[in-house]
Coordinates of C-alpha atoms in Angstrom, one line a residue:
M857 CA 3.4 24.2 4.1
R858 CA 5.5 21.8 2.4
H859 CA 8.3 19.3 3.6
V860 CA 11.3 19.4 1.1
E861 CA 14.3 16.8 1.8
R862 CA 17.3 18.5 2.7
H863 CA 19.8 15.7 2.8
P864 CA 22.6 16.7 4.8
I865 CA 25.4 16.7 2.1
D866 CA 27.2 20.5 2.5
K867 CA 29.9 19.4 4.8
M868 CA 30.5 16.1 3.1
P869 CA 32.9 15.6 0.1
K870 CA 31.5 16.4 -3.3
V871 CA 31.6 14.4 -6.2
E872 CA 33.3 15.1 -9.2
R873 CA 30.5 14.8 -12.2
T874 CA 31.3 14.9 -15.8
E875 CA 28.4 14.5 -18.6
E876 CA 30.1 11.1 -19.4
R877 CA 30.0 9.9 -15.8
D878 CA 26.5 11.3 -15.8
K879 CA 26.0 9.0 -19.1
R880 CA 26.9 5.9 -17.7
C881 CA 25.4 6.4 -14.3
V882 CA 21.5 7.2 -15.8
E883 CA 21.9 4.5 -18.4
S884 CA 22.7 1.7 -15.8
L885 CA 20.4 2.9 -13.5
S886 CA 17.7 3.0 -16.0
Q887 CA 18.1 -0.3 -17.1
D888 CA 17.9 -1.9 -13.3
I889 CA 15.0 0.7 -12.8
E890 CA 13.0 -0.7 -16.0
D891 CA 14.1 -4.8 -15.2
A892 CA 13.1 -4.1 -11.6
L893 CA 9.4 -2.9 -12.2
T894 CA 8.9 -5.4 -14.8
A895 CA 10.0 -8.1 -12.4
R896 CA 7.6 -7.3 -10.2
R897 CA 4.7 -6.9 -12.1
P898 CA 3.2 -10.0 -10.7
I899 CA 3.0 -9.2 -7.2
E900 CA 1.4 -5.8 -8.1
G901 CA -1.2 -7.6 -9.9
K902 CA -1.6 -9.5 -6.1
W903 CA -1.7 -5.7 -4.4
I904 CA -4.4 -4.6 -6.8
E905 CA -6.4 -7.9 -6.1
A906 CA -5.7 -7.5 -2.4
R907 CA -6.8 -3.9 -2.4
R908 CA -10.1 -5.1 -4.3
Q909 CA -10.7 -7.8 -1.7
Y910 CA -10.2 -5.3 1.1
E911 CA -12.7 -2.8 -0.3
A912 CA -15.1 -6.0 -1.0
R913 CA -15.6 -5.0 -4.4
P914 CA -17.2 -7.9 -6.4
K915 CA -14.4 -9.5 -9.2
R916 CA -17.4 -9.5 -11.7
P917 CA -19.8 -6.7 -11.8
I918 CA -22.8 -8.8 -12.5
R919 CA -23.5 -12.3 -11.5
D920 CA -25.2 -14.5 -14.1
I921 CA -24.0 -18.1 -12.6
P922 CA -26.3 -19.9 -11.8
V923 CA -29.1 -17.6 -12.5
P924 CA -29.3 -14.4 -14.6
N925 CA -29.0 -11.4 -11.9
A926 CA -27.6 -13.5 -9.1
P927 CA -26.8 -12.2 -5.5
N928 CA -23.4 -10.9 -6.1
I929 CA -21.8 -9.9 -2.5
E930 CA -18.1 -10.1 -1.5
V931 CA -17.5 -11.2 1.9
P932 CA -14.2 -9.4 3.5
V933 CA -13.0 -12.1 5.4
G934 CA -9.8 -10.6 4.8
A935 CA -10.8 -7.1 5.7
I936 CA -12.2 -8.1 8.9
L937 CA -9.2 -9.9 9.8
A938 CA -6.5 -7.4 8.8
D939 CA -8.5 -4.6 10.7
D940 CA -8.5 -6.8 14.0
L941 CA -4.5 -7.2 13.5
Y942 CA -4.2 -3.5 12.6
A943 CA -6.0 -2.4 15.7
Q944 CA -4.4 -4.4 18.0
A945 CA -0.6 -3.3 16.7
V946 CA -1.5 0.2 17.1
D947 CA -2.9 -0.5 20.6
T948 CA 0.3 -2.3 21.2
L949 CA 2.5 0.4 19.8
F950 CA 0.7 3.5 21.6
T951 CA -1.1 2.5 24.9
A952 CA 2.5 2.5 26.3
S953 CA 3.9 5.5 27.7
P954 CA 6.3 6.5 27.3
I955 CA 6.8 4.9 23.8
L956 CA 10.6 5.4 24.2
T957 CA 12.2 5.1 27.3
T958 CA 15.9 6.4 28.1
R959 CA 17.9 4.5 30.7
A960 CA 21.4 6.0 31.8
T961 CA 24.2 3.2 31.2
N962 CA 26.3 4.7 33.6
E963 CA 25.8 6.8 37.2
R964 CA 27.7 9.8 35.6
F965 CA 24.5 9.8 32.8
V966 CA 21.7 10.0 34.9
E967 CA 20.9 13.5 34.6
Q968 CA 21.8 13.7 30.8
A969 CA 18.9 10.3 30.6
K970 CA 16.5 12.8 32.2
S971 CA 17.3 15.1 29.6
M972 CA 17.1 13.3 27.0
Q973 CA 14.3 11.6 27.9
N974 CA 11.9 15.0 28.3
F975 CA 13.3 15.9 24.8
V976 CA 11.9 12.5 23.2
D977 CA 9.0 12.9 25.2
R978 CA 8.5 16.4 23.7
L979 CA 9.0 15.0 20.1
V980 CA 6.4 12.5 20.7
E981 CA 3.7 14.9 22.7
K982 CA 4.1 17.3 19.6
D983 CA 4.6 14.6 16.8
L984 CA 7.5 16.4 15.6
L985 CA 8.9 13.2 13.7
G986 CA 5.6 12.3 12.0
L987 CA 5.8 8.9 14.2
R988 CA 1.9 8.2 14.8
S989 CA 0.8 9.2 11.2
A990 CA 3.6 7.2 9.8
A991 CA 2.8 4.5 11.7
N992 CA -1.0 4.3 11.0
T993 CA -0.1 4.1 7.0
T994 CA 2.5 2.3 7.2
L995 CA 0.8 -0.7 9.4
L996 CA -2.2 -1.1 7.1
D997 CA 0.4 -1.5 4.0
D998 CA 1.8 -4.1 6.3
T999 CA -1.4 -6.0 7.1
Q1000 CA -2.9 -5.8 4.3
L1001 CA -0.2 -6.2 1.4
G1002 CA 2.4 -8.0 4.1
S1003 CA 4.6 -4.8 3.1
G1004 CA 5.4 -1.5 4.9
F1005 CA 8.0 1.2 4.4
Y1006 CA 9.0 3.8 6.7
Y1007 CA 11.1 6.6 5.0
I1008 CA 13.1 8.9 7.5
P1009 CA 14.8 11.8 5.6
Y1010 CA 16.4 15.0 7.0
I1011 CA 13.4 17.7 5.7
Q1012 CA 12.5 21.4 6.4
N1013 CA 9.3 22.6 6.8
V1014 CA 8.5 25.5 4.3
V1015 CA 6.1 28.0 4.2
K1016 CA 5.9 30.8 1.6
S1017 CA 3.3 33.7 2.8
R1018 CA 4.3 37.5 2.4
V1019 CA 7.9 36.2 3.7
H1020 CA 9.5 33.0 2.8
K1021 CA 9.8 31.0 6.0
V1022 CA 11.4 27.7 7.3
T1023 CA 9.0 26.7 10.3
H1024 CA 10.9 23.1 11.1
R1025 CA 14.2 21.4 10.4
G1026 CA 15.4 17.8 11.3
P1027 CA 14.7 13.9 10.6
Q1028 CA 11.0 13.2 9.7
I1029 CA 9.1 9.9 9.5
M1030 CA 7.2 9.3 6.8
S1031 CA 5.4 6.0 5.3
L1032 CA 6.0 5.2 1.7
S1033 CA 3.7 3.3 -0.5
P1034 CA 5.4 -0.2 -1.3
D1035 CA 4.9 0.3 -5.1
D1036 CA 6.8 3.4 -4.9
V1037 CA 9.9 1.2 -3.4
I1038 CA 11.9 -0.3 -6.2
I1039 CA 13.9 -3.1 -5.3
T1040 CA 16.6 -4.8 -7.0
P1041 CA 15.9 -7.9 -9.0
G1042 CA 16.9 -11.2 -7.0
S1043 CA 17.4 -9.1 -4.0
R1044 CA 17.5 -11.6 -0.5
G1045 CA 15.7 -9.0 1.6
N1046 CA 18.5 -7.1 3.3
L1047 CA 17.7 -3.3 1.7
Q1048 CA 21.1 -1.9 3.1
S1049 CA 23.2 -4.4 1.3
D1050 CA 21.3 -4.7 -2.3
R1051 CA 22.9 -3.2 -4.9
F1052 CA 20.1 -0.3 -5.2
V1053 CA 17.0 0.9 -4.1
G1054 CA 15.0 3.3 -5.7
L1055 CA 12.4 5.4 -4.0
R1056 CA 10.0 7.1 -6.4
F1057 CA 8.1 10.5 -5.8
W1058 CA 5.6 12.2 -7.9
Y1059 CA 6.0 16.0 -7.6
T1060 CA 3.9 19.1 -9.2
K1061 CA 5.9 21.5 -11.8
G1062 CA 5.8 23.6 -8.3
E1063 CA 7.6 21.2 -5.9
V1064 CA 9.8 20.0 -8.8
A1065 CA 11.1 23.8 -8.9
E1066 CA 11.3 24.3 -5.4
R1067 CA 13.7 21.0 -4.9
A1068 CA 15.7 22.0 -7.8
R1069 CA 16.2 25.5 -6.2
L1070 CA 16.9 24.3 -2.5
N1071 CA 19.1 21.0 -3.9
K1072 CA 21.0 22.6 -6.6
W1073 CA 19.7 20.5 -9.0
T1074 CA 21.3 20.4 -12.6
N1075 CA 19.5 19.6 -15.5
A1076 CA 16.5 20.6 -14.3
D1077 CA 15.2 22.3 -17.4
K1078 CA 15.0 19.0 -19.0
I1079 CA 12.8 17.0 -16.4
Q1080 CA 9.6 16.0 -18.7
P1081 CA 5.9 15.2 -17.0
L1082 CA 4.7 11.7 -17.4
G1083 CA 3.6 9.7 -20.0
R1084 CA 1.5 7.4 -18.2
I1085 CA 0.3 7.3 -14.5
E1086 CA 1.2 4.1 -12.6
P1087 CA -1.2 1.5 -12.7
V1088 CA -1.0 0.1 -9.0
R1089 CA -1.9 3.6 -7.8
L1090 CA -4.4 4.4 -10.8
Q1091 CA -6.3 0.9 -9.5
Y1092 CA -6.0 1.8 -6.1
E1093 CA -7.5 5.3 -6.6
K1094 CA -10.8 3.4 -8.6
D1095 CA -11.0 0.7 -5.9
S1096 CA -11.5 3.6 -3.5
S1097 CA -14.2 5.2 -5.4
L1098 CA -12.1 8.2 -6.0
T1099 CA -12.0 9.4 -10.3
P1100 CA -8.5 9.4 -10.9
N1101 CA -7.0 12.9 -11.4
P1102 CA -7.3 14.6 -14.8
L1103 CA -4.2 16.3 -14.4
W1104 CA -1.9 13.4 -13.8
R1105 CA 0.1 15.0 -17.1
E1106 CA 1.3 17.8 -14.9
L1107 CA 3.1 15.2 -12.1
Y1108 CA 6.8 14.6 -12.3
E1109 CA 8.1 10.8 -11.3
I1110 CA 11.6 11.8 -9.5
L1111 CA 13.7 8.9 -8.3
D1112 CA 16.2 9.0 -5.4
V1113 CA 18.1 5.7 -5.8
Y1114 CA 20.7 4.8 -3.2
C1115 CA 23.4 2.6 -4.9
F1116 CA 26.5 0.8 -5.3
F1117 CA 28.1 2.5 -8.3
D1118 CA 31.6 2.9 -9.8
Y1119 CA 30.4 6.5 -10.8
D1120 CA 34.3 7.3 -11.2
G1121 CA 35.4 4.3 -13.2
D1122 CA 38.4 3.4 -10.8
G1123 CA 37.2 -0.1 -10.4
Y1124 CA 35.4 0.5 -6.8
D1125 CA 32.0 0.9 -6.4
E1126 CA 30.8 4.3 -4.3
D1127 CA 28.0 4.3 -2.0
L1128 CA 25.9 7.4 -3.8
L1129 CA 22.6 9.0 -3.7
V1130 CA 21.3 9.6 -7.3
T1131 CA 18.3 11.8 -7.8
F1132 CA 17.1 11.3 -11.6
D1133 CA 13.9 12.1 -13.7
R1134 CA 12.7 8.5 -15.1
H1135 CA 10.7 10.0 -18.3
S1136 CA 13.6 11.9 -19.7
R1137 CA 16.5 9.7 -18.1
T1138 CA 17.9 13.0 -16.8
V1139 CA 20.6 13.0 -13.4
L1140 CA 19.4 15.8 -11.2
A1141 CA 22.0 15.2 -8.8
V1142 CA 24.8 12.8 -7.7
H1143 CA 26.2 12.9 -3.9
F1144 CA 27.6 10.4 -1.5
N1145 CA 25.2 8.6 0.7
P1146 CA 24.5 11.8 3.2
Y1147 CA 23.4 8.9 5.9
D1148 CA 24.6 6.3 8.2
K1149 CA 22.8 3.7 6.2
R1150 CA 20.1 3.8 3.7
P1151 CA 16.7 5.8 5.1
L1152 CA 14.7 3.0 4.7
V1153 CA 13.2 0.9 7.1
P1154 CA 10.8 -2.1 5.8
M1155 CA 8.2 -3.9 7.9
R1156 CA 6.8 -7.5 6.9
F1157 CA 3.8 -8.6 8.1
Q1158 CA 4.9 -12.5 7.1
E1159 CA 8.5 -12.9 5.5
R1160 CA 9.3 -15.0 2.8
A1161 CA 12.3 -16.4 3.2
H1162 CA 15.1 -14.4 1.0
M1163 CA 12.4 -12.5 -0.4
P1164 CA 12.3 -8.8 -0.3
Y1165 CA 8.6 -8.5 0.0
G1166 CA 6.4 -10.4 2.5
I1167 CA 2.9 -11.9 2.9
G1168 CA -0.3 -9.9 3.9
V1169 CA -3.6 -11.2 5.5
M1170 CA -5.2 -10.4 2.3
E1171 CA -2.8 -12.8 0.4
M1172 CA -3.4 -15.6 3.1
T1173 CA -6.7 -15.5 3.0
Q1174 CA -7.6 -14.7 -0.7
Q1175 CA -8.8 -18.4 -1.9
L1176 CA -10.7 -18.6 1.6
Q1177 CA -12.4 -15.4 1.1
E1178 CA -13.1 -16.6 -2.6
E1179 CA -14.5 -19.8 -1.0
V1180 CA -16.9 -17.9 1.7
T1181 CA -17.7 -15.4 -0.9
E1182 CA -19.1 -18.3 -3.5
L1183 CA -20.8 -19.8 -0.4
H1184 CA -22.5 -16.9 0.7
C1185 CA -23.5 -15.8 -2.9
A1186 CA -25.2 -19.6 -3.9
N1187 CA -26.8 -19.4 0.1
L1188 CA -28.7 -16.3 -0.4
L1189 CA -29.8 -17.4 -3.9
N1190 CA -31.2 -20.6 -2.2
V1191 CA -32.8 -18.4 0.5
F1192 CA -34.6 -16.7 -2.0
L1193 CA -35.4 -19.8 -4.4
A1194 CA -36.7 -21.5 -1.0
N1195 CA -39.3 -18.9 -0.1
A1196 CA -40.3 -18.7 -4.1
R1197 CA -42.9 -20.7 -6.1
I1198 CA -43.5 -21.7 -9.5
F1199 CA -46.8 -22.5 -10.7
V1200 CA -48.7 -24.9 -13.2
A1201 CA -52.1 -25.0 -14.5
A1202 CA -54.1 -26.9 -17.0
Q1203 CA -54.1 -25.7 -20.5
G1204 CA -57.1 -22.9 -20.5
A1205 CA -57.6 -22.9 -16.6
V1206 CA -56.4 -19.4 -16.2
P1207 CA -54.9 -16.3 -18.3
E1208 CA -51.3 -16.4 -19.7
D1209 CA -51.0 -12.9 -18.2
L1210 CA -52.0 -13.8 -14.9
A1211 CA -50.6 -12.0 -12.0
I1212 CA -51.2 -13.4 -8.5
Y1213 CA -51.1 -11.4 -5.1
P1214 CA -52.3 -11.7 -1.3
G1215 CA -56.3 -11.9 -2.1
K1216 CA -56.4 -12.4 -5.5
V1217 CA -59.6 -14.2 -7.1
I1218 CA -58.5 -16.8 -9.9
P1219 CA -61.5 -18.0 -12.0
V1220 CA -60.6 -21.3 -13.7
N1221 CA -62.2 -23.2 -16.4
A1222 CA -62.2 -26.7 -14.8
T1223 CA -64.2 -29.2 -12.6
D1224 CA -61.6 -29.7 -9.7
V1225 CA -59.7 -26.6 -8.8
R1226 CA -56.7 -28.2 -7.1
G1227 CA -56.2 -30.7 -10.2
A1228 CA -56.0 -27.2 -12.2
F1229 CA -53.7 -25.3 -10.5
A1230 CA -51.3 -25.8 -8.0
Q1231 CA -47.9 -24.6 -6.6
L1232 CA -44.2 -26.3 -6.9
P1233 CA -41.2 -25.0 -4.3
M1234 CA -38.3 -23.8 -6.4
A1235 CA -35.8 -25.2 -3.9
E1236 CA -35.2 -26.3 -0.1
V1237 CA -33.3 -24.5 2.2
N1238 CA -29.8 -26.1 2.6
P1239 CA -28.2 -26.2 6.1
S1240 CA -24.6 -27.1 5.3
A1241 CA -24.0 -23.8 3.2
A1242 CA -23.6 -21.6 6.6
Q1243 CA -21.5 -24.4 8.1
T1244 CA -19.2 -24.7 5.5
Q1245 CA -18.7 -21.0 5.8
S1246 CA -17.8 -21.1 9.1
Y1247 CA -15.4 -23.7 8.9
A1248 CA -13.7 -21.2 5.9
I1249 CA -13.7 -18.8 8.1
S1250 CA -12.0 -20.5 11.2
L1251 CA -9.3 -21.5 8.7
A1252 CA -8.7 -18.1 7.7
E1253 CA -8.4 -17.3 11.1
R1254 CA -5.9 -19.9 12.3
R1255 CA -3.6 -18.9 8.9
V1256 CA -3.3 -15.3 9.9
G1257 CA -3.1 -15.9 13.9
T1258 CA -5.9 -14.3 14.9
S1259 CA -9.2 -15.4 16.7
G1260 CA -11.8 -13.1 15.0
T1261 CA -14.3 -11.4 17.1
Q1262 CA -12.6 -11.1 20.2
G1263 CA -9.1 -10.0 19.1
F1264 CA -6.1 -12.2 19.0
L1265 CA -4.3 -10.8 21.7
A1266 CA -7.1 -11.6 24.1
K1267 CA -7.0 -15.2 23.6
G1268 CA -3.5 -15.4 23.0
G1269 CA -3.3 -15.8 19.4
S1270 CA 0.0 -16.7 17.3
R1271 CA 0.8 -13.9 15.3
T1272 CA 3.1 -10.7 16.9
P1273 CA 1.4 -7.6 15.9

């Protein structure tokens, strides 16, 4: 079964398309999209680093400081706090029953409100809107990366067996990865008033053909497969211990761009939905925005004032996690060395290839054995390392507004899920 976006455009006025207008449109949008992707590369680097730290993968494969093959363990401070907040947020949203309550605003509408409540309860019970699955993923993005996005289009579920069958039509709540939401450079965070917002989708050849047929795309024969995979997704797959798909060249990068653009050249910007292929720079469809507003809802864990992307738990705790990781690795090495010994012996007192183990008898060429052979400790246990780690973790908890093991809601934390 496939979800196919069927935007409600049938009863809307048609946009009069010409080759010249399409050319102006794609030139403008292509430049805007490339500028937006270039402008956000620094934050993409933060997303990659946040996901690496969440997966607790060491930054360096081998640690040779201060000794070769030193302990190399990433302490997942941020992941522990992010999971605590994620669990509390899910509980807060979905333990309430019903999730959505309808109330009559007038005595005349009491029966209608009851009917609407039954309708809403059925949608939630059967998960016809996809709310739970979308919330699970979006809340993860929100807590980890600081930004999550709900996409709510009008779709139809299509099954093709012996008989082509449409099983469902209606709005659907989906989760979009932050790296697939392309926002205007210089955006102040209001996605409804920004000059454009691009939604990026990765389709197979069959999915492209089906959408081209159902949505009546033009120039579909000009669509070209990817020239390269998207770097954030590629690194995410590596951090998740997945082998990147070797067949990525069969994917197509299609964008739905909700934009204000003067398509007909009359001096006024139209509110448009433009579908185009980024790789071949081909316009596939141009429609007036079929929704009352753009079907994209952002979620930000900690807002940056006047900025489109938020701050997540992993970014908040990045430096403190690095500190705890360094202290933890040093403490492990300290414990190991404190329980190890080195030995000194008089010249010629013991063989050069001597191996020591419990019960070993060592013949020495010396009158005084104690003077010929002795042991020295390599280190002493440093009790301050564990205390410093606890203090750094406490700072991380205060930064994100959680109390760690007991849950921030139980102790009245400072962060609202």
